[in-house]
PDB file of C-alpha atoms in Angstrom:
ATOM      1  CA  MET A   1      21.936  70.561  40.702  1.00  0.00           C
ATOM      2  CA  LEU A   2      22.278  70.850  44.533  1.00  0.00           C
ATOM      3  CA  LYS A   3      20.155  74.006  44.544  1.00  0.00           C
ATOM      4  CA  GLN A   4      17.271  72.170  42.862  1.00  0.00           C
ATOM      5  CA  ILE A   5      17.575  69.104  45.099  1.00  0.00           C
ATOM      6  CA  THR A   6      17.603  71.321  48.195  1.00  0.00           C
ATOM      7  CA  GLU A   7      14.508  73.193  47.029  1.00  0.00           C
ATOM      8  CA  ASP A   8      12.816  69.850  46.265  1.00  0.00           C
ATOM      9  CA  TYR A   9      13.711  68.594  49.750  1.00  0.00           C
ATOM     10  CA  PHE A  10      12.208  71.597  51.552  1.00  0.00           C
ATOM     11  CA  ARG A  11       9.112  71.477  49.337  1.00  0.00           C
ATOM     12  CA  ALA A  12       8.674  67.782  50.167  1.00  0.00           C
ATOM     13  CA  PHE A  13       9.138  68.565  53.869  1.00  0.00           C
ATOM     14  CA  GLN A  14       6.515  71.309  53.695  1.00  0.00           C
ATOM     15  CA  ASN A  15       4.110  68.982  51.872  1.00  0.00           C
ATOM     16  CA  LYS A  16       4.864  66.114  54.288  1.00  0.00           C
ATOM     17  CA  ASP A  17       5.721  64.027  51.211  1.00  0.00           C
ATOM     18  CA  ILE A  18       7.418  61.067  52.865  1.00  0.00           C
ATOM     19  CA  LYS A  19       8.006  59.223  49.571  1.00  0.00           C
ATOM     20  CA  GLN A  20       9.771  62.159  47.956  1.00  0.00           C
ATOM     21  CA  ILE A  21      11.945  62.713  51.021  1.00  0.00           C
ATOM     22  CA  ARG A  22      12.934  59.030  51.006  1.00  0.00           C
ATOM     23  CA  ASN A  23      13.925  59.338  47.326  1.00  0.00           C
ATOM     24  CA  LEU A  24      16.178  62.313  48.096  1.00  0.00           C
ATOM     25  CA  LEU A  25      18.069  60.663  50.963  1.00  0.00           C
ATOM     26  CA  SER A  26      21.156  58.465  50.832  1.00  0.00           C
ATOM     27  CA  LEU A  27      20.962  54.911  52.213  1.00  0.00           C
ATOM     28  CA  ASN A  28      23.575  55.804  54.848  1.00  0.00           C
ATOM     29  CA  VAL A  29      21.950  59.117  55.803  1.00  0.00           C
ATOM     30  CA  SER A  30      22.466  60.440  59.313  1.00  0.00           C
ATOM     31  CA  LEU A  31      20.282  62.966  61.075  1.00  0.00           C
ATOM     32  CA  ARG A  32      21.404  64.977  64.082  1.00  0.00           C
ATOM     33  CA  ASP A  33      19.319  67.464  65.978  1.00  0.00           C
ATOM     34  CA  TRP A  34      19.463  69.012  69.444  1.00  0.00           C
ATOM     35  CA  GLU A  35      17.239  66.137  70.649  1.00  0.00           C
ATOM     36  CA  PHE A  36      18.567  63.025  68.871  1.00  0.00           C
ATOM     37  CA  GLU A  37      21.022  61.469  66.444  1.00  0.00           C
ATOM     38  CA  VAL A  38      20.094  58.580  64.140  1.00  0.00           C
ATOM     39  CA  THR A  39      21.827  56.848  61.238  1.00  0.00           C
ATOM     40  CA  GLY A  40      20.438  54.793  58.371  1.00  0.00           C
ATOM     41  CA  LEU A  41      17.557  55.441  55.989  1.00  0.00           C
ATOM     42  CA  ASP A  42      14.937  53.476  57.925  1.00  0.00           C
ATOM     43  CA  SER A  43      15.786  55.149  61.249  1.00  0.00           C
ATOM     44  CA  VAL A  44      15.774  58.615  59.692  1.00  0.00           C
ATOM     45  CA  MET A  45      12.450  57.948  57.969  1.00  0.00           C
ATOM     46  CA  LEU A  46      10.892  57.088  61.343  1.00  0.00           C
ATOM     47  CA  ILE A  47      11.823  60.581  62.546  1.00  0.00           C
ATOM     48  CA  TYR A  48      10.168  62.213  59.532  1.00  0.00           C
ATOM     49  CA  LYS A  49       7.046  60.076  59.988  1.00  0.00           C
ATOM     50  CA  ARG A  50       6.816  61.141  63.636  1.00  0.00           C
ATOM     51  CA  ILE A  51       7.206  64.821  62.727  1.00  0.00           C
ATOM     52  CA  PHE A  52       4.591  64.607  59.983  1.00  0.00           C
ATOM     53  CA  LYS A  53       2.147  62.702  62.196  1.00  0.00           C
ATOM     54  CA  ASN A  54       2.376  65.374  64.897  1.00  0.00           C
ATOM     55  CA  ALA A  55       2.098  68.380  62.546  1.00  0.00           C
ATOM     56  CA  ASN A  56      -1.121  69.378  60.827  1.00  0.00           C
ATOM     57  CA  ALA A  57       0.527  72.020  58.663  1.00  0.00           C
ATOM     58  CA  ILE A  58       4.119  72.924  57.849  1.00  0.00           C
ATOM     59  CA  GLN A  59       5.212  76.065  56.026  1.00  0.00           C
ATOM     60  CA  VAL A  60       8.811  76.474  54.860  1.00  0.00           C
ATOM     61  CA  ASP A  61      10.117  79.742  53.439  1.00  0.00           C
ATOM     62  CA  LEU A  62      13.602  79.532  51.965  1.00  0.00           C
ATOM     63  CA  PHE A  63      15.459  82.849  51.974  1.00  0.00           C
ATOM     64  CA  ASN A  64      19.033  82.086  51.049  1.00  0.00           C
ATOM     65  CA  LEU A  65      21.192  79.199  49.834  1.00  0.00           C
ATOM     66  CA  ASN A  66      24.955  79.030  50.025  1.00  0.00           C
ATOM     67  CA  ILE A  67      26.604  76.112  48.219  1.00  0.00           C
ATOM     68  CA  ARG A  68      30.214  75.085  48.907  1.00  0.00           C
ATOM     69  CA  GLY A  69      31.204  71.847  47.235  1.00  0.00           C
ATOM     70  CA  SER A  70      28.881  69.146  48.585  1.00  0.00           C
ATOM     71  CA  ILE A  71      27.566  71.301  51.460  1.00  0.00           C
ATOM     72  CA  VAL A  72      24.469  73.500  51.230  1.00  0.00           C
ATOM     73  CA  MET A  73      23.567  76.035  53.897  1.00  0.00           C
ATOM     74  CA  ALA A  74      19.939  77.115  53.767  1.00  0.00           C
ATOM     75  CA  GLU A  75      18.521  80.074  55.636  1.00  0.00           C
ATOM     76  CA  LEU A  76      14.824  79.532  56.181  1.00  0.00           C
ATOM     77  CA  SER A  77      11.825  79.975  58.403  1.00  0.00           C
ATOM     78  CA  ILE A  78       9.534  77.143  59.406  1.00  0.00           C
ATOM     79  CA  VAL A  79       6.045  77.374  60.859  1.00  0.00           C
ATOM     80  CA  ILE A  80       4.499  74.191  62.247  1.00  0.00           C
ATOM     81  CA  ASP A  81       0.795  74.549  62.985  1.00  0.00           C
ATOM     82  CA  ASP A  82       0.303  77.720  65.028  1.00  0.00           C
ATOM     83  CA  LEU A  83       3.660  77.650  66.784  1.00  0.00           C
ATOM     84  CA  PRO A  84       6.029  80.633  66.595  1.00  0.00           C
ATOM     85  CA  ILE A  85       8.182  80.963  63.500  1.00  0.00           C
ATOM     86  CA  LEU A  86      11.497  79.127  63.674  1.00  0.00           C
ATOM     87  CA  ARG A  87      14.278  80.975  61.875  1.00  0.00           C
ATOM     88  CA  VAL A  88      17.122  78.575  61.232  1.00  0.00           C
ATOM     89  CA  VAL A  89      20.118  77.775  59.098  1.00  0.00           C
ATOM     90  CA  ASP A  90      20.085  74.143  57.984  1.00  0.00           C
ATOM     91  CA  VAL A  91      23.268  72.520  56.730  1.00  0.00           C
ATOM     92  CA  LEU A  92      22.794  69.684  54.248  1.00  0.00           C
ATOM     93  CA  GLU A  93      25.601  67.412  53.076  1.00  0.00           C
ATOM     94  CA  TYR A  94      25.327  65.604  49.737  1.00  0.00           C
ATOM     95  CA  SER A  95      26.888  62.408  48.405  1.00  0.00           C
ATOM     96  CA  SER A  96      28.663  62.325  45.048  1.00  0.00           C
ATOM     97  CA  ASN A  97      25.489  60.987  43.400  1.00  0.00           C
ATOM     98  CA  GLY A  98      23.366  63.914  44.620  1.00  0.00           C
ATOM     99  CA  LYS A  99      21.643  62.156  47.534  1.00  0.00           C
ATOM    100  CA  ILE A 100      21.341  63.880  50.903  1.00  0.00           C
ATOM    101  CA  LYS A 101      23.746  62.290  53.420  1.00  0.00           C
ATOM    102  CA  ALA A 102      22.995  64.640  56.288  1.00  0.00           C
ATOM    103  CA  PRO A 103      19.836  66.758  56.209  1.00  0.00           C
ATOM    104  CA  GLY A 104      19.753  69.716  58.527  1.00  0.00           C
ATOM    105  CA  LEU A 105      16.413  69.021  60.097  1.00  0.00           C
ATOM    106  CA  SER A 106      15.028  71.926  62.077  1.00  0.00           C
TER     107      SER A 106
END
């Protein structure tokens, strides 16, 4: 189940599908990056909207998933517009009902 949700999340991110991302997130989601930390669905959605507004194209290639309980570690590469490839490991935490509590936004 978590594998499919994670794949759906990255596909929605790549497609800039804000509605699908919102459906996958928990109401009490928190998002932490090297630039910011926000909590709550509405605050997190503002971050996604800003990212999607500033990016013409996003490509996500998922290479590896490691699932331990409610934690998923995803090895992936992300290309935004013509910028260099970002190779990252995102860590996503899930609630008991399969909603993302902490997406590892790159």
